Amino acid sequence: MISLFQRCSNLKIVSLRLRPLHYEDIEYRTALTDASLKALAVSCPMLHVVELTFAFCDPDWPTEIGFTQEGILTLIQSCPIRALLLNGASILYDEGMKCLSSSPLLEKLELVDCCSITDAGMNFIIQAPCLRSLTLRQCNKVTDNGMAELARSQKLESLTVIGCRRISLKGVRGAAKTVRYSAEFESLESLKAMNMNIK
């Protein structure tokens, strides 16, 4: 992958779906590491859409994801990222959301099954200067209090909340100009098959 990235300097969109594989002894992890992200950041300066889906990675075993939060943030801060989808990224915490909030061009953020993000993360991400669209799917530590932060900012054009059990319909009202809400949970298969429609 590093060799591939080094030959794709005009790459603008990357979508990776990763699942743990068996490595030494009893260790299972996804095949790519922060070294791949560093190569992507250095070699592809035009990258503006990133989708990272981690399938079947157990949140109780963060080492199953070969990337670290720092690796992902380095990529985001090194390239002109406008749209970011993180699916199953249990390694992204509120501290990471704080770093994401300093991304000068980030317009669209989609967090799917990111179980470590809380209301504090909402308070941070709403400070991203260009953020206009936010999607939360099955992010179960975010509550109506986090939605209140979004509503106070009056900044978002679009908010989608699906299957987040601690966010109510009442909580999302007024949090963006356009709001889509569903309390229904989605299957793991449909969540991990998602991608972002960015042109």
mmCIF file of C-alpha atoms in Angstrom:
data_model
loop_
_atom_site.group_PDB
_atom_site.id
_atom_site.type_symbol
_atom_site.label_atom_id
_atom_site.label_comp_id
_atom_site.label_asym_id
_atom_site.label_seq_id
_atom_site.Cartn_x
_atom_site.Cartn_y
_atom_site.Cartn_z
ATOM 1 C CA MET A 1 0.000 0.000 0.000
ATOM 2 C CA ILE A 2 2.862 2.379 0.759
ATOM 3 C CA SER A 3 4.316 1.727 -2.702
ATOM 4 C CA LEU A 4 0.883 2.280 -4.249
ATOM 5 C CA PHE A 5 0.322 5.569 -2.417
ATOM 6 C CA GLN A 6 3.756 6.811 -3.479
ATOM 7 C CA ARG A 7 2.704 6.403 -7.118
ATOM 8 C CA CYS A 8 -0.689 8.117 -6.739
ATOM 9 C CA SER A 9 0.143 11.744 -6.065
ATOM 10 C CA ASN A 10 -3.127 12.889 -7.699
ATOM 11 C CA LEU A 11 -5.301 10.688 -5.470
ATOM 12 C CA LYS A 12 -8.280 12.657 -4.158
ATOM 13 C CA ILE A 13 -10.496 9.998 -2.573
ATOM 14 C CA VAL A 14 -9.569 6.920 -0.554
ATOM 15 C CA SER A 15 -11.925 4.333 0.927
ATOM 16 C CA LEU A 16 -10.496 1.493 3.038
ATOM 17 C CA ARG A 17 -12.477 -1.347 4.615
ATOM 18 C CA LEU A 18 -10.342 -3.301 7.042
ATOM 19 C CA ARG A 19 -10.907 -6.329 9.255
ATOM 20 C CA PRO A 20 -8.617 -8.064 11.750
ATOM 21 C CA LEU A 21 -6.392 -10.825 10.432
ATOM 22 C CA HIS A 22 -4.266 -13.317 12.344
ATOM 23 C CA TYR A 23 -0.692 -12.143 12.932
ATOM 24 C CA GLU A 24 2.039 -13.421 15.262
ATOM 25 C CA ASP A 25 1.038 -15.663 18.151
ATOM 26 C CA ILE A 26 -2.540 -14.808 19.124
ATOM 27 C CA GLU A 27 -2.542 -11.234 17.862
ATOM 28 C CA TYR A 28 -5.259 -10.148 15.464
ATOM 29 C CA ARG A 29 -5.184 -6.737 13.788
ATOM 30 C CA THR A 30 -6.016 -5.011 10.548
ATOM 31 C CA ALA A 31 -3.331 -5.251 7.880
ATOM 32 C CA LEU A 32 -2.439 -1.555 7.624
ATOM 33 C CA THR A 33 -0.739 0.612 10.256
ATOM 34 C CA ASP A 34 0.147 4.264 10.835
ATOM 35 C CA ALA A 35 3.050 3.829 8.394
ATOM 36 C CA SER A 36 0.453 3.462 5.607
ATOM 37 C CA LEU A 37 -1.346 6.618 6.743
ATOM 38 C CA LYS A 38 1.931 8.530 6.865
ATOM 39 C CA ALA A 39 2.749 7.466 3.306
ATOM 40 C CA LEU A 40 -0.740 8.484 2.213
ATOM 41 C CA ALA A 41 -0.376 11.894 3.855
ATOM 42 C CA VAL A 42 3.069 12.550 2.370
ATOM 43 C CA SER A 43 2.397 11.170 -1.109
ATOM 44 C CA CYS A 44 -1.156 12.364 -1.759
ATOM 45 C CA PRO A 45 -1.350 16.097 -1.006
ATOM 46 C CA MET A 46 -4.623 16.496 -2.962
ATOM 47 C CA LEU A 47 -6.567 13.992 -0.840
ATOM 48 C CA HIS A 48 -9.897 15.482 0.197
ATOM 49 C CA VAL A 49 -12.214 12.525 0.969
ATOM 50 C CA VAL A 50 -11.266 9.759 3.428
ATOM 51 C CA GLU A 51 -13.406 6.768 4.413
ATOM 52 C CA LEU A 52 -12.072 4.296 6.988
ATOM 53 C CA THR A 53 -14.281 1.346 7.918
ATOM 54 C CA PHE A 54 -13.152 -1.131 10.565
ATOM 55 C CA ALA A 55 -15.231 -4.304 10.333
ATOM 56 C CA PHE A 56 -15.438 -6.818 13.174
ATOM 57 C CA CYS A 57 -12.953 -4.921 15.368
ATOM 58 C CA ASP A 58 -13.888 -5.440 19.012
ATOM 59 C CA PRO A 59 -14.005 -2.115 20.937
ATOM 60 C CA ASP A 60 -12.600 -3.960 23.966
ATOM 61 C CA TRP A 61 -9.447 -4.729 21.955
ATOM 62 C CA PRO A 62 -8.357 -1.424 20.337
ATOM 63 C CA THR A 63 -5.124 -3.044 19.108
ATOM 64 C CA GLU A 64 -7.235 -4.932 16.545
ATOM 65 C CA ILE A 65 -7.194 -1.665 14.602
ATOM 66 C CA GLY A 66 -3.720 -1.278 13.132
ATOM 67 C CA PHE A 67 -4.099 2.498 13.036
ATOM 68 C CA THR A 68 -3.918 4.742 16.099
ATOM 69 C CA GLN A 69 -5.868 7.909 16.781
ATOM 70 C CA GLU A 70 -2.644 9.870 16.252
ATOM 71 C CA GLY A 71 -2.098 8.255 12.853
ATOM 72 C CA ILE A 72 -5.573 9.174 11.656
ATOM 73 C CA LEU A 73 -5.231 12.740 12.933
ATOM 74 C CA THR A 74 -1.852 13.158 11.250
ATOM 75 C CA LEU A 75 -3.446 12.206 7.925
ATOM 76 C CA ILE A 76 -6.361 14.595 8.436
ATOM 77 C CA GLN A 77 -4.095 17.472 9.409
ATOM 78 C CA SER A 78 -1.654 16.865 6.538
ATOM 79 C CA CYS A 79 -4.162 16.847 3.668
ATOM 80 C CA PRO A 80 -6.975 19.209 2.599
ATOM 81 C CA ILE A 81 -9.687 16.858 3.897
ATOM 82 C CA ARG A 82 -13.229 18.072 3.190
ATOM 83 C CA ALA A 83 -15.132 14.880 4.027
ATOM 84 C CA LEU A 84 -14.330 12.183 6.576
ATOM 85 C CA LEU A 85 -16.161 8.964 7.380
ATOM 86 C CA LEU A 86 -14.981 6.883 10.335
ATOM 87 C CA ASN A 87 -16.849 3.611 10.747
ATOM 88 C CA GLY A 88 -16.144 1.433 13.782
ATOM 89 C CA ALA A 89 -13.240 3.658 14.870
ATOM 90 C CA SER A 90 -13.270 2.843 18.585
ATOM 91 C CA ILE A 91 -9.778 4.396 18.754
ATOM 92 C CA LEU A 92 -11.217 7.887 18.167
ATOM 93 C CA TYR A 93 -11.840 9.673 21.465
ATOM 94 C CA ASP A 94 -12.999 13.158 22.438
ATOM 95 C CA GLU A 95 -9.380 14.322 22.388
ATOM 96 C CA GLY A 96 -9.290 13.284 18.730
ATOM 97 C CA MET A 97 -12.471 15.260 18.076
ATOM 98 C CA LYS A 98 -10.727 18.286 19.556
ATOM 99 C CA CYS A 99 -7.903 17.852 17.041
ATOM 100 C CA LEU A 100 -10.394 17.337 14.203
ATOM 101 C CA SER A 101 -12.025 20.643 15.117
ATOM 102 C CA SER A 102 -8.883 22.448 13.955
ATOM 103 C CA SER A 103 -9.181 20.981 10.431
ATOM 104 C CA PRO A 104 -9.575 24.137 8.341
ATOM 105 C CA LEU A 105 -11.446 22.581 5.384
ATOM 106 C CA LEU A 106 -13.523 19.800 6.988
ATOM 107 C CA GLU A 107 -17.111 20.237 5.764
ATOM 108 C CA LYS A 108 -18.673 16.812 6.258
ATOM 109 C CA LEU A 109 -18.098 14.366 9.124
ATOM 110 C CA GLU A 110 -19.751 10.981 9.438
ATOM 111 C CA LEU A 111 -19.201 8.898 12.586
ATOM 112 C CA VAL A 112 -20.572 5.366 12.529
ATOM 113 C CA ASP A 113 -20.343 3.013 15.500
ATOM 114 C CA CYS A 114 -17.669 5.216 17.109
ATOM 115 C CA CYS A 115 -18.272 4.058 20.653
ATOM 116 C CA SER A 116 -15.715 6.291 22.404
ATOM 117 C CA ILE A 117 -17.164 9.675 21.361
ATOM 118 C CA THR A 118 -19.187 11.531 24.016
ATOM 119 C CA ASP A 119 -20.963 14.874 24.380
ATOM 120 C CA ALA A 120 -17.586 16.524 24.925
ATOM 121 C CA GLY A 121 -16.664 15.477 21.387
ATOM 122 C CA MET A 122 -19.723 17.313 20.066
ATOM 123 C CA ASN A 123 -18.628 20.437 21.899
ATOM 124 C CA PHE A 124 -15.222 20.204 20.223
ATOM 125 C CA ILE A 125 -16.270 19.301 16.676
ATOM 126 C CA ILE A 126 -18.781 22.104 16.337
ATOM 127 C CA GLN A 127 -15.808 24.467 16.496
ATOM 128 C CA ALA A 128 -14.472 23.183 13.148
ATOM 129 C CA PRO A 129 -14.542 26.347 11.013
ATOM 130 C CA CYS A 130 -16.146 24.893 7.852
ATOM 131 C CA LEU A 131 -18.206 21.988 9.244
ATOM 132 C CA ARG A 132 -21.721 22.068 7.778
ATOM 133 C CA SER A 133 -22.832 18.413 7.801
ATOM 134 C CA LEU A 134 -22.645 15.892 10.654
ATOM 135 C CA THR A 135 -23.902 12.310 10.731
ATOM 136 C CA LEU A 136 -23.987 10.106 13.839
ATOM 137 C CA ARG A 137 -24.978 6.458 13.513
ATOM 138 C CA GLN A 138 -24.981 4.217 16.567
ATOM 139 C CA CYS A 139 -22.709 6.480 18.586
ATOM 140 C CA ASN A 140 -24.194 5.491 21.901
ATOM 141 C CA LYS A 141 -22.258 7.724 24.301
ATOM 142 C CA VAL A 142 -23.583 10.910 22.706
ATOM 143 C CA THR A 143 -26.740 12.227 24.409
ATOM 144 C CA ASP A 144 -29.255 15.038 24.082
ATOM 145 C CA ASN A 145 -26.766 17.250 25.933
ATOM 146 C CA GLY A 146 -24.383 16.907 23.003
ATOM 147 C CA MET A 147 -27.195 17.857 20.630
ATOM 148 C CA ALA A 148 -27.843 20.949 22.751
ATOM 149 C CA GLU A 149 -24.266 22.059 22.017
ATOM 150 C CA LEU A 150 -24.973 21.783 18.306
ATOM 151 C CA ALA A 151 -28.232 23.713 18.650
ATOM 152 C CA ARG A 152 -26.541 26.520 20.578
ATOM 153 C CA SER A 153 -23.971 26.976 17.828
ATOM 154 C CA GLN A 154 -26.628 27.350 15.090
ATOM 155 C CA LYS A 155 -23.912 26.351 12.633
ATOM 156 C CA LEU A 156 -24.840 23.042 11.017
ATOM 157 C CA GLU A 157 -26.787 22.926 7.781
ATOM 158 C CA SER A 158 -27.431 19.190 8.033
ATOM 159 C CA LEU A 159 -27.590 16.702 10.920
ATOM 160 C CA THR A 160 -28.390 13.001 10.621
ATOM 161 C CA VAL A 161 -28.812 10.886 13.759
ATOM 162 C CA ILE A 162 -29.642 7.191 13.355
ATOM 163 C CA GLY A 163 -29.707 4.485 16.016
ATOM 164 C CA CYS A 164 -28.057 6.544 18.780
ATOM 165 C CA ARG A 165 -29.966 5.219 21.769
ATOM 166 C CA ARG A 166 -29.297 8.189 24.084
ATOM 167 C CA ILE A 167 -30.412 10.850 21.604
ATOM 168 C CA SER A 168 -34.123 11.607 21.328
ATOM 169 C CA LEU A 169 -36.191 13.243 18.615
ATOM 170 C CA LYS A 170 -36.722 16.171 20.954
ATOM 171 C CA GLY A 171 -32.963 16.440 21.463
ATOM 172 C CA VAL A 172 -32.163 16.910 17.765
ATOM 173 C CA ARG A 173 -34.770 19.609 17.128
ATOM 174 C CA GLY A 174 -33.091 22.869 16.231
ATOM 175 C CA ALA A 175 -29.611 21.316 16.112
ATOM 176 C CA ALA A 176 -29.293 22.034 12.363
ATOM 177 C CA LYS A 177 -31.243 23.630 9.517
ATOM 178 C CA THR A 178 -32.106 20.166 8.197
ATOM 179 C CA VAL A 179 -32.425 17.220 10.592
ATOM 180 C CA ARG A 180 -32.937 13.538 9.820
ATOM 181 C CA TYR A 181 -33.627 11.319 12.834
ATOM 182 C CA SER A 182 -34.346 7.644 13.388
ATOM 183 C CA ALA A 183 -34.189 5.672 16.630
ATOM 184 C CA GLU A 184 -33.970 2.357 14.770
ATOM 185 C CA PHE A 185 -30.754 0.362 14.907
ATOM 186 C CA GLU A 186 -29.120 -0.772 11.681
ATOM 187 C CA SER A 187 -27.602 -4.190 11.116
ATOM 188 C CA LEU A 188 -23.832 -4.592 11.291
ATOM 189 C CA GLU A 189 -23.814 -5.618 7.619
ATOM 190 C CA SER A 190 -25.530 -2.424 6.480
ATOM 191 C CA LEU A 191 -23.357 -0.241 8.695
ATOM 192 C CA LYS A 192 -20.126 -1.709 7.402
ATOM 193 C CA ALA A 193 -21.244 -1.471 3.764
ATOM 194 C CA MET A 194 -21.821 2.274 3.928
ATOM 195 C CA ASN A 195 -19.872 4.881 2.046
ATOM 196 C CA MET A 196 -20.007 8.631 1.733
ATOM 197 C CA ASN A 197 -21.524 10.183 -1.374
ATOM 198 C CA ILE A 198 -19.073 12.989 -2.080
ATOM 199 C CA LYS A 199 -18.268 14.410 -5.486
#
